[in-house]
Amino acid sequence: MGKKRTRSTATAKPANGDAFHAQSFVDDVREARDVEFAAQKKQQERLKRRKLTEDLELAAAKTAAKATKKAIKAGKPLPSVSHADARKAGLQMWKRAALRRKARAGNVDDEDFDGEIQEDVVDSKTTAKIFKEAKEQRAEIREENINSVAEEAARNCARLDSALEAVGEKVHATALDDSDQESGDDSKSDVPSEGTAIYDERELAFLDGSKVTEEDEMALALFTNMENKGTTSDEPQAAPGTRMLADIILDKIREKEEADARAAAIAADPERAARDKRIAEVYGLVGNILSRYRSGKVPKAFKVIPKLRNWEEVLYLTRPDEWSSAAVYAATRLLASNLPAREVISFYTDILLPRCLEDISENKKLNYHLYRALAKAVYKPDAFNKGILFPICEDIGCTLRQATIIGSVISKVSIPMLHSAAALLYIVQLPYTPSNSIIITALLEKKYALPYQVLDAVVASFLKMKSDTRSPPLIWHQSLLAFAQRYKMDVTMEQKERLKLLMRVHTHYAVTPEIRRELFSSRNRGDLMDPDSNTIARNLESAAMVM
């Protein structure tokens, strides 16, 4: 028998293919219309909410105006409004109006509106904290300067005790000169150089002091000479020679009585005298160990110093001027970690900073361990600003090499934004020196989101040079370029116009064109931002759907 034939099966097709495709097109059109209707409804609801908010604000403004008129007619005092609150309210009203215009165009949501207002509140609070901290730092610095002058006067009087009793006031002046010479000789100490500097000047162009041209050197010498002339005339006024002879004698008698009382107390308590003698011997041995210290553990007696109430007196028993560089780093790490910021400032100012400046002046570079000590000192940023950064900026005799190394530490170590902003606000208010430009540039290059008040102070510091007849050095132009590159969109149009006039007075053939390009090719503070690519794509898609 032959094979059974099978019937071939055909796939089922719609009776009318054109009707099938037409139905799918109708479904797509209906879906598109539903989406468009939902978007229009959402936009209408948003506009209703915006209109209701505007009506409420307008009604509140009218009510306030009526209340003010009534108070004026009745002669009652008007409610006082602080400048900061008024400015904050104005900024919030301006942002609301800008976001409403965006909302009408369909470019912003309710969440963005609330986020913008909340962000403004946070910025104002942060700004208030910065100004409060800067004010406290300046007050503490003034108090410390007054205390230092008083202590210096007391030390000079102590040296002149024997001279006053011998020959009187004439010998007093002669002994003052001799004591000043002796104190200057004692301040010099030989410090052995160890290791090499950790910084690399090629990494940071604005910290390269070797590329200064002859014209820049002449400009720097001009600034330095004029500043020194301004200070030499004030030195006789600051000398503590205005005290009367009777006051000095009374102070000597009082100090003599106090010394006799202490001696009598020690004689009455032999155990205390023996204990003080043992403490002096122990920490004298600790000082001998630290003078040869290279690495490893430090003595346990040295570790307990931060826990003592008179830790500073015990610390000086170890002779910090004879410490090795590695011992300075170990002491900085120990004290910065265990002492509060207000107490560690004295260690930074009296021991760490003079040791670093002396090493730089002798070796033309900073020792590796001392550089690490400066970086570790930033662990207490408040103490670092008051004990190291501010004295460097206030010192007219600070060299470019010293400022370069301190700026290198600032650029490589993280500093909190609030402390950086407070330090920048304080430095720009000081008289201009080339070393300050290096520190300002290092702080600007950290690219922090600084408040507008700090940026306005920086702009004002640059505009001060407009009335200066001297030609600013290259470092000043580099600092202005760094500011223009980092904060060009946070500068107002009025400030840019004033900077344009400044650059017409002080021009550099290579740097000034770059500053102009950065400032005048960007938007200003307060301008609305341009729409991004996603917003443009959404607008095009909605327009195509309507068509």
Coordinates of C-alpha atoms in Angstrom, one line a residue:
M1 CA 0.0 0.0 0.0
G2 CA 1.2 3.5 -0.7
K3 CA 1.8 6.2 1.8
K4 CA -1.2 8.2 3.1
R5 CA -1.4 11.7 1.8
T6 CA -1.7 14.4 4.5
R7 CA -3.5 17.7 4.0
S8 CA -1.3 20.8 4.4
T9 CA -2.6 23.3 7.1
A10 CA -2.5 27.1 6.4
T11 CA -2.2 29.7 9.1
A12 CA -5.2 31.7 10.0
K13 CA -5.3 35.3 8.7
P14 CA -7.8 38.0 9.4
A15 CA -10.6 38.4 7.0
N16 CA -9.6 42.0 6.3
G17 CA -5.9 42.9 7.0
D18 CA -6.5 46.7 6.4
A19 CA -9.1 46.9 9.1
F20 CA -6.7 45.2 11.6
H21 CA -4.0 47.8 11.0
A22 CA -6.4 50.6 11.2
Q23 CA -7.6 49.5 14.6
S24 CA -4.1 49.4 16.0
F25 CA -3.5 53.0 14.7
V26 CA -6.7 54.2 16.4
D27 CA -5.5 52.7 19.7
D28 CA -2.1 54.5 19.5
V29 CA -3.9 57.8 18.8
R30 CA -6.2 57.3 21.8
E31 CA -3.3 56.5 24.1
A32 CA -1.4 59.6 22.9
R33 CA -4.5 61.8 23.5
D34 CA -4.9 60.3 27.0
V35 CA -1.3 61.2 27.9
E36 CA -1.7 64.7 26.5
F37 CA -5.0 65.2 28.5
A38 CA -3.3 64.0 31.7
A39 CA -0.4 66.4 31.2
Q40 CA -2.7 69.3 30.6
K41 CA -4.8 68.5 33.6
K42 CA -1.7 68.3 35.8
Q43 CA -0.4 71.6 34.5
Q44 CA -3.8 73.3 35.2
E45 CA -3.8 72.0 38.8
R46 CA -0.2 73.3 39.3
L47 CA -1.2 76.7 37.9
K48 CA -4.2 76.8 40.3
R49 CA -2.0 76.1 43.2
R50 CA 0.5 78.8 42.1
K51 CA -2.3 81.4 41.7
L52 CA -3.7 80.6 45.1
T53 CA -0.2 81.1 46.7
E54 CA 0.2 84.4 44.9
D55 CA -3.2 85.6 46.1
L56 CA -2.3 84.6 49.7
E57 CA 1.0 86.5 49.5
L58 CA -0.7 89.5 47.9
A59 CA -3.3 89.6 50.6
A60 CA -0.7 89.3 53.3
A61 CA 1.3 92.2 51.8
K62 CA -1.8 94.4 51.6
T63 CA -2.6 93.6 55.2
A64 CA 0.9 94.5 56.3
A65 CA 0.7 97.7 54.3
K66 CA -2.6 98.7 56.0
A67 CA -1.2 97.9 59.4
T68 CA 1.9 100.0 58.7
K69 CA -0.3 103.0 57.6
K70 CA -2.4 102.7 60.7
A71 CA 0.7 102.6 62.9
I72 CA 2.1 105.7 61.2
K73 CA -1.2 107.6 61.7
A74 CA -1.5 106.6 65.3
G75 CA 2.2 107.4 66.0
K76 CA 3.1 103.9 67.1
P77 CA 6.6 102.5 66.6
L78 CA 7.0 100.3 63.6
P79 CA 8.2 96.7 64.1
S80 CA 12.0 96.4 63.6
V81 CA 13.3 94.0 61.0
S82 CA 16.9 93.1 60.8
H83 CA 18.9 93.5 57.6
A84 CA 19.7 89.8 57.4
D85 CA 16.0 88.8 57.8
A86 CA 14.9 91.3 55.1
R87 CA 17.6 90.1 52.7
K88 CA 16.6 86.5 53.4
A89 CA 13.0 87.3 52.7
G90 CA 13.8 89.1 49.5
L91 CA 15.9 86.2 48.3
Q92 CA 13.1 83.7 49.0
M93 CA 10.5 85.9 47.3
W94 CA 12.8 86.2 44.2
K95 CA 13.3 82.5 44.0
R96 CA 9.6 81.8 44.3
A97 CA 8.9 84.2 41.5
A98 CA 11.6 82.6 39.3
L99 CA 10.3 79.1 40.0
R100 CA 6.7 80.2 39.2
R101 CA 7.8 81.4 35.8
K102 CA 9.5 78.1 35.2
A103 CA 6.4 76.3 36.4
R104 CA 4.2 78.1 33.9
A105 CA 6.6 77.0 31.1
G106 CA 6.5 73.4 32.5
N107 CA 10.2 73.2 33.4
V108 CA 10.0 72.6 37.2
D109 CA 8.1 70.4 39.6
D110 CA 6.7 71.0 43.1
E111 CA 9.6 69.1 44.6
D112 CA 12.1 71.4 43.0
F113 CA 10.3 74.4 44.3
D114 CA 10.4 73.2 47.9
G115 CA 14.1 72.1 47.5
E116 CA 15.2 75.6 46.3
I117 CA 13.6 77.4 49.2
Q118 CA 15.0 74.9 51.7
E119 CA 18.5 75.3 50.2
D120 CA 18.3 79.1 50.7
V121 CA 17.5 78.6 54.4
V122 CA 20.5 76.3 54.8
D123 CA 22.9 78.8 53.1
S124 CA 21.8 81.7 55.3
K125 CA 22.3 79.6 58.5
T126 CA 25.8 78.5 57.3
T127 CA 26.7 82.1 56.5
A128 CA 25.7 83.2 60.0
K129 CA 27.9 80.5 61.6
I130 CA 30.9 81.7 59.4
F131 CA 30.6 85.3 60.5
K132 CA 30.2 84.4 64.1
E133 CA 33.3 82.2 64.0
A134 CA 35.4 84.8 62.2
K135 CA 34.3 87.5 64.8
E136 CA 35.3 85.2 67.7
Q137 CA 38.7 84.4 66.1
R138 CA 39.5 88.1 65.6
A139 CA 38.6 89.0 69.2
E140 CA 40.7 86.2 70.5
I141 CA 43.7 87.3 68.4
R142 CA 43.4 90.8 69.7
E143 CA 43.3 89.6 73.3
E144 CA 46.4 87.4 72.7
N145 CA 48.3 90.3 71.2
I146 CA 47.5 92.4 74.3
N147 CA 48.6 89.6 76.6
S148 CA 51.9 89.1 74.7
V149 CA 52.8 92.8 75.0
A150 CA 52.1 92.7 78.8
E151 CA 54.2 89.6 79.2
E152 CA 57.1 91.1 77.3
A153 CA 57.0 94.2 79.5
A154 CA 57.1 92.0 82.6
R155 CA 60.1 90.1 81.3
N156 CA 62.0 93.3 80.5
C157 CA 61.3 94.6 84.0
A158 CA 62.5 91.4 85.6
R159 CA 65.8 91.7 83.7
L160 CA 66.3 95.2 84.8
D161 CA 66.0 94.7 88.6
S162 CA 69.6 94.9 89.5
A163 CA 70.2 97.9 87.1
L164 CA 67.4 99.9 88.7
E165 CA 68.8 99.4 92.2
A166 CA 72.4 100.3 91.2
V167 CA 72.3 103.5 89.1
G168 CA 68.8 104.5 88.3
E169 CA 66.9 105.3 85.2
K170 CA 69.8 106.1 83.0
V171 CA 71.4 102.6 83.5
H172 CA 67.8 101.2 83.0
A173 CA 67.9 102.3 79.4
T174 CA 71.4 100.8 78.8
A175 CA 70.4 97.5 80.4
L176 CA 67.3 97.4 78.2
D177 CA 69.5 97.4 75.1
D178 CA 71.8 94.8 76.6
S179 CA 68.9 92.5 77.5
D180 CA 67.4 92.8 74.0
Q181 CA 70.8 91.8 72.5
E182 CA 71.0 88.8 74.9
S183 CA 67.5 87.7 74.1
G184 CA 68.3 87.9 70.4
D185 CA 71.4 85.7 70.9
D186 CA 69.5 83.2 72.9
S187 CA 66.8 82.8 70.2
K188 CA 69.3 81.4 67.8
S189 CA 69.8 77.7 68.0
D190 CA 71.5 75.2 65.7
V191 CA 69.0 72.7 64.4
P192 CA 70.4 69.7 62.4
S193 CA 68.8 69.2 59.0
E194 CA 67.2 65.8 58.4
G195 CA 65.6 64.3 55.3
T196 CA 64.2 66.2 52.4
A197 CA 61.0 68.2 51.8
I198 CA 57.9 66.2 50.9
Y199 CA 56.3 68.8 48.7
D200 CA 56.9 69.0 44.9
E201 CA 56.7 72.5 43.5
R202 CA 56.1 71.2 40.0
E203 CA 52.7 69.8 41.0
L204 CA 51.2 73.3 41.8
A205 CA 52.0 76.1 39.4
F206 CA 50.8 78.9 41.7
L207 CA 53.1 77.6 44.5
D208 CA 56.2 77.7 42.3
G209 CA 58.4 80.5 43.7
S210 CA 61.4 79.7 41.5
K211 CA 59.6 81.0 38.3
V212 CA 59.4 84.6 39.5
T213 CA 60.9 87.0 37.0
E214 CA 63.1 90.0 37.7
E215 CA 60.1 92.3 37.3
D216 CA 58.1 90.4 39.9
E217 CA 61.1 90.5 42.3
M218 CA 61.3 94.3 41.9
A219 CA 57.5 94.6 42.5
L220 CA 57.8 92.4 45.6
A221 CA 60.7 94.4 46.9
L222 CA 58.6 97.6 46.4
F223 CA 55.8 96.1 48.5
T224 CA 58.2 94.9 51.2
N225 CA 60.1 98.1 51.5
M226 CA 57.0 100.3 51.8
E227 CA 55.4 98.0 54.3
N228 CA 58.6 98.0 56.4
K229 CA 58.7 101.8 56.3
G230 CA 55.2 101.9 57.6
T231 CA 56.0 99.6 60.5
T232 CA 59.3 101.2 61.6
S233 CA 57.6 104.4 62.4
D234 CA 55.3 102.7 64.8
E235 CA 57.9 100.6 66.7
P236 CA 58.8 103.3 69.2
Q237 CA 55.1 103.8 69.9
A238 CA 54.7 100.1 70.7
A239 CA 57.7 99.9 73.0
P240 CA 56.7 99.5 76.7
G241 CA 58.8 102.5 77.8
T242 CA 55.9 104.7 78.9
R243 CA 55.7 103.2 82.4
M244 CA 56.8 105.4 85.3
L245 CA 59.8 104.4 87.5
A246 CA 57.6 104.2 90.6
D247 CA 55.3 101.7 88.9
I248 CA 58.3 99.5 88.0
I249 CA 59.7 99.6 91.5
L250 CA 56.3 98.7 93.0
D251 CA 56.0 95.7 90.5
K252 CA 59.5 94.6 91.6
I253 CA 58.6 94.7 95.2
R254 CA 55.4 92.7 94.6
E255 CA 57.3 90.1 92.6
K256 CA 59.9 89.8 95.4
E257 CA 57.2 89.2 98.0
E258 CA 55.6 86.5 95.8
A259 CA 58.9 84.8 95.3
D260 CA 59.6 84.9 99.1
A261 CA 56.1 83.4 99.8
R262 CA 56.7 80.6 97.3
A263 CA 60.1 79.8 98.8
A264 CA 58.6 79.7 102.3
A265 CA 55.8 77.4 101.2
I266 CA 58.4 75.0 99.6
A267 CA 60.5 75.1 102.8
A268 CA 57.5 74.3 104.9
D269 CA 56.6 71.3 102.6
P270 CA 59.8 69.3 101.9
E271 CA 57.9 66.6 100.2
R272 CA 56.6 69.0 97.5
A273 CA 60.2 70.3 97.0
A274 CA 61.5 66.7 96.6
R275 CA 58.6 65.9 94.2
D276 CA 59.3 69.0 92.0
K277 CA 63.0 68.1 91.9
R278 CA 62.2 64.5 90.8
I279 CA 59.8 65.8 88.1
A280 CA 62.5 68.1 86.8
E281 CA 65.0 65.3 86.6
V282 CA 62.6 62.9 84.9
Y283 CA 61.6 65.3 82.2
G284 CA 65.2 66.4 81.8
L285 CA 66.0 62.8 80.9
V286 CA 62.9 62.7 78.5
G287 CA 64.3 65.8 76.8
N288 CA 67.6 64.0 76.2
I289 CA 65.8 61.1 74.7
L290 CA 63.7 63.4 72.4
S291 CA 66.9 65.2 71.2
R292 CA 68.0 61.8 69.7
Y293 CA 64.6 60.4 68.8
R294 CA 64.1 59.1 65.3
S295 CA 61.2 56.6 65.3
G296 CA 59.4 54.2 67.5
K297 CA 57.6 54.7 70.9
V298 CA 58.0 57.9 72.9
P299 CA 58.6 57.7 76.7
K300 CA 55.5 57.1 78.8
A301 CA 56.2 60.2 80.9
F302 CA 55.9 62.3 77.8
K303 CA 52.5 60.7 76.9
V304 CA 50.9 62.0 80.2
I305 CA 51.8 65.6 79.6
P306 CA 48.4 66.5 77.9
K307 CA 46.6 65.2 81.0
L308 CA 48.4 67.6 83.3
R309 CA 46.9 71.0 84.3
N310 CA 50.3 72.7 84.0
W311 CA 51.2 70.8 80.8
E312 CA 53.0 73.8 79.3
E313 CA 55.4 74.2 82.2
V314 CA 56.2 70.5 82.2
L315 CA 56.7 70.5 78.4
Y316 CA 59.3 73.2 78.6
L317 CA 61.3 71.1 81.0
T318 CA 62.1 68.8 78.1
R319 CA 63.8 71.6 76.1
P320 CA 61.7 71.7 72.9
D321 CA 64.4 73.8 71.2
E322 CA 66.7 70.7 71.2
W323 CA 64.1 68.2 69.9
S324 CA 64.8 66.3 66.7
S325 CA 62.4 66.8 63.8
A326 CA 60.8 63.4 64.3
A327 CA 60.2 64.3 68.0
V328 CA 58.4 67.5 66.9
Y329 CA 56.1 65.4 64.7
A330 CA 55.4 62.9 67.5
A331 CA 54.7 65.8 70.0
T332 CA 52.4 67.5 67.5
R333 CA 50.5 64.3 66.9
L334 CA 50.1 63.7 70.7
L335 CA 49.1 67.2 71.7
A336 CA 46.8 67.8 68.7
S337 CA 44.9 64.6 69.5
N338 CA 44.5 65.1 73.3
L339 CA 44.4 68.9 73.9
P340 CA 41.4 71.2 73.2
A341 CA 41.9 73.7 70.4
R342 CA 42.2 76.8 72.7
E343 CA 45.2 75.2 74.5
V344 CA 47.1 73.7 71.6
I345 CA 47.3 77.1 70.0
S346 CA 50.2 78.1 72.3
F347 CA 52.2 75.0 71.2
Y348 CA 51.6 75.8 67.5
T349 CA 52.6 79.5 67.9
D350 CA 55.6 79.1 70.3
I351 CA 57.2 75.8 69.2
L352 CA 56.0 74.3 65.9
L353 CA 55.8 77.5 63.8
P354 CA 59.2 79.0 64.8
R355 CA 60.9 75.6 64.3
C356 CA 59.4 75.3 60.8
L357 CA 60.4 78.8 59.8
E358 CA 63.9 78.4 61.1
D359 CA 64.4 75.1 59.2
I360 CA 63.2 76.8 56.0
S361 CA 65.5 79.8 56.4
E362 CA 68.5 77.5 57.1
N363 CA 68.0 74.7 54.5
K364 CA 65.9 76.5 51.9
K365 CA 63.3 73.6 52.3
L366 CA 61.3 72.0 55.0
N367 CA 62.2 68.8 56.7
Y368 CA 60.0 65.8 56.0
H369 CA 59.0 65.2 59.6
L370 CA 58.2 68.9 60.1
Y371 CA 56.1 69.0 57.0
R372 CA 54.1 66.0 58.4
A373 CA 53.8 67.9 61.7
L374 CA 52.2 70.8 59.9
A375 CA 49.8 68.5 58.1
K376 CA 48.9 66.8 61.4
A377 CA 48.3 70.2 63.0
V378 CA 45.3 70.7 60.7
Y379 CA 43.6 68.0 62.9
K380 CA 42.5 71.0 65.0
P381 CA 41.6 73.5 62.2
D382 CA 40.6 76.3 64.5
A383 CA 44.0 76.1 66.3
F384 CA 45.8 75.8 62.9
N385 CA 44.2 79.0 61.7
K386 CA 45.0 81.0 64.8
G387 CA 48.4 79.5 65.6
I388 CA 50.0 79.0 62.2
L389 CA 48.0 80.5 59.3
F390 CA 47.1 83.9 60.7
P391 CA 50.6 84.7 62.1
I392 CA 52.1 83.8 58.7
C393 CA 49.7 86.2 57.0
E394 CA 50.2 89.0 59.5
D395 CA 54.0 88.7 59.4
I396 CA 55.3 91.3 56.9
G397 CA 58.7 89.7 56.8
C398 CA 57.3 86.3 55.6
T399 CA 59.2 85.1 52.5
L400 CA 57.6 83.6 49.4
R401 CA 59.3 80.3 50.2
Q402 CA 57.7 80.1 53.6
A403 CA 54.3 81.0 52.2
T404 CA 54.7 78.5 49.4
I405 CA 55.3 75.6 51.8
I406 CA 52.3 76.6 54.1
G407 CA 50.1 76.9 51.0
S408 CA 51.3 73.4 49.9
V409 CA 50.1 72.0 53.2
I410 CA 46.7 73.8 52.8
S411 CA 46.3 72.4 49.3
K412 CA 47.1 68.8 50.2
V413 CA 45.2 68.5 53.5
S414 CA 41.4 68.6 53.8
I415 CA 40.1 71.5 55.9
P416 CA 36.4 71.9 56.9
M417 CA 34.5 74.4 54.7
L418 CA 33.5 76.6 57.6
H419 CA 37.0 77.0 58.9
S420 CA 38.4 77.6 55.3
A421 CA 35.7 80.3 54.7
A422 CA 36.4 82.0 58.0
A423 CA 40.2 82.0 57.4
L424 CA 39.7 83.4 53.9
L425 CA 37.4 86.1 55.2
Y426 CA 40.0 87.1 57.8
I427 CA 43.0 87.1 55.4
V428 CA 41.4 89.2 52.7
Q429 CA 40.8 91.9 55.2
L430 CA 44.5 92.2 56.1
P431 CA 46.9 94.6 54.3
Y432 CA 48.1 93.1 51.0
T433 CA 51.4 91.2 50.8
P434 CA 52.6 88.8 48.2
S435 CA 52.7 86.0 50.6
N436 CA 49.0 86.5 51.4
S437 CA 48.2 86.0 47.7
I438 CA 49.7 82.5 47.8
I439 CA 47.6 81.6 50.8
I440 CA 44.4 83.0 49.3
T441 CA 45.1 81.1 46.0
A442 CA 45.6 77.9 47.9
L443 CA 42.3 78.3 49.7
L444 CA 40.5 79.2 46.5
E445 CA 41.9 76.2 44.7
K446 CA 40.1 73.9 47.2
K447 CA 36.9 74.6 45.3
Y448 CA 34.6 74.9 48.3
A449 CA 31.1 76.2 47.9
L450 CA 31.8 79.4 49.7
P451 CA 28.9 81.8 50.8
Y452 CA 28.2 84.9 48.9
Q453 CA 29.4 87.1 51.7
V454 CA 32.9 85.6 51.6
L455 CA 33.1 85.9 47.8
D456 CA 32.0 89.6 48.0
A457 CA 34.9 90.2 50.5
V458 CA 37.4 88.5 48.1
V459 CA 36.2 90.7 45.3
A460 CA 36.5 93.8 47.5
S461 CA 40.1 92.8 48.4
F462 CA 41.0 92.7 44.7
L463 CA 39.3 96.0 44.0
K464 CA 41.5 97.7 46.7
M465 CA 44.4 97.5 44.3
K466 CA 42.7 99.9 41.8
S467 CA 43.8 102.9 43.9
D468 CA 47.3 101.5 44.4
T469 CA 49.9 103.1 42.1
R470 CA 52.3 100.2 42.4
S471 CA 52.4 97.5 39.8
P472 CA 51.1 94.2 41.4
P473 CA 53.3 91.1 41.0
L474 CA 52.5 88.1 38.9
I475 CA 51.2 86.2 42.0
W476 CA 48.4 88.7 42.4
H477 CA 47.2 88.2 38.8
Q478 CA 47.4 84.4 39.3
S479 CA 45.2 84.7 42.4
L480 CA 42.6 86.7 40.5
L481 CA 42.7 84.1 37.7
A482 CA 42.1 81.3 40.2
F483 CA 39.1 83.2 41.6
A484 CA 37.7 83.8 38.1
Q485 CA 38.1 80.1 37.2
R486 CA 36.4 78.7 40.3
Y487 CA 33.7 81.2 41.2
K488 CA 32.9 83.0 37.9
M489 CA 29.2 82.1 38.0
D490 CA 28.9 83.4 41.6
V491 CA 29.9 87.0 40.8
T492 CA 27.2 89.6 40.0
M493 CA 27.2 91.7 36.8
E494 CA 28.1 94.8 38.8
Q495 CA 31.1 93.2 40.3
K496 CA 32.3 92.0 36.9
E497 CA 32.1 95.5 35.5
R498 CA 34.2 96.8 38.4
L499 CA 36.7 94.0 37.8
K500 CA 36.8 95.0 34.2
L501 CA 37.8 98.6 35.2
L502 CA 40.4 97.1 37.6
M503 CA 42.0 95.0 34.8
R504 CA 42.3 98.2 32.7
V505 CA 44.5 99.7 35.4
H506 CA 46.6 96.6 36.2
T507 CA 47.2 94.4 33.2
H508 CA 49.4 91.4 32.6
Y509 CA 50.0 90.4 29.0
A510 CA 49.5 86.7 29.6
V511 CA 47.1 86.4 32.5
T512 CA 44.6 89.2 32.0
P513 CA 43.2 87.8 28.7
E514 CA 42.5 84.5 30.5
I515 CA 40.7 86.3 33.3
R516 CA 38.5 88.2 30.9
R517 CA 37.6 85.0 29.0
E518 CA 36.6 83.3 32.2
L519 CA 34.6 86.2 33.6
F520 CA 32.7 87.4 30.6
S521 CA 31.9 84.1 28.9
S522 CA 29.8 82.7 31.8
R523 CA 26.4 83.6 33.4
N524 CA 26.2 85.9 36.4
R525 CA 24.9 85.4 39.9
G526 CA 21.1 85.6 39.9
D527 CA 20.6 84.7 36.2
L528 CA 18.3 81.8 35.3
M529 CA 20.1 78.7 34.3
D530 CA 19.8 77.5 30.7
P531 CA 17.6 74.4 30.1
D532 CA 19.5 71.2 29.8
S533 CA 19.2 68.6 27.0
N534 CA 16.6 66.5 28.7
T535 CA 14.3 69.5 29.1
I536 CA 14.7 70.5 25.4
A537 CA 14.0 66.9 24.4
R538 CA 10.7 66.8 26.4
N539 CA 9.6 70.1 24.9
L540 CA 10.2 68.8 21.4
E541 CA 8.4 65.6 22.1
S542 CA 5.3 67.4 23.5
A543 CA 5.3 69.7 20.5
A544 CA 5.4 66.7 18.1
M545 CA 2.5 65.1 19.9
V546 CA 0.3 68.2 19.6
M547 CA 1.0 68.4 15.9

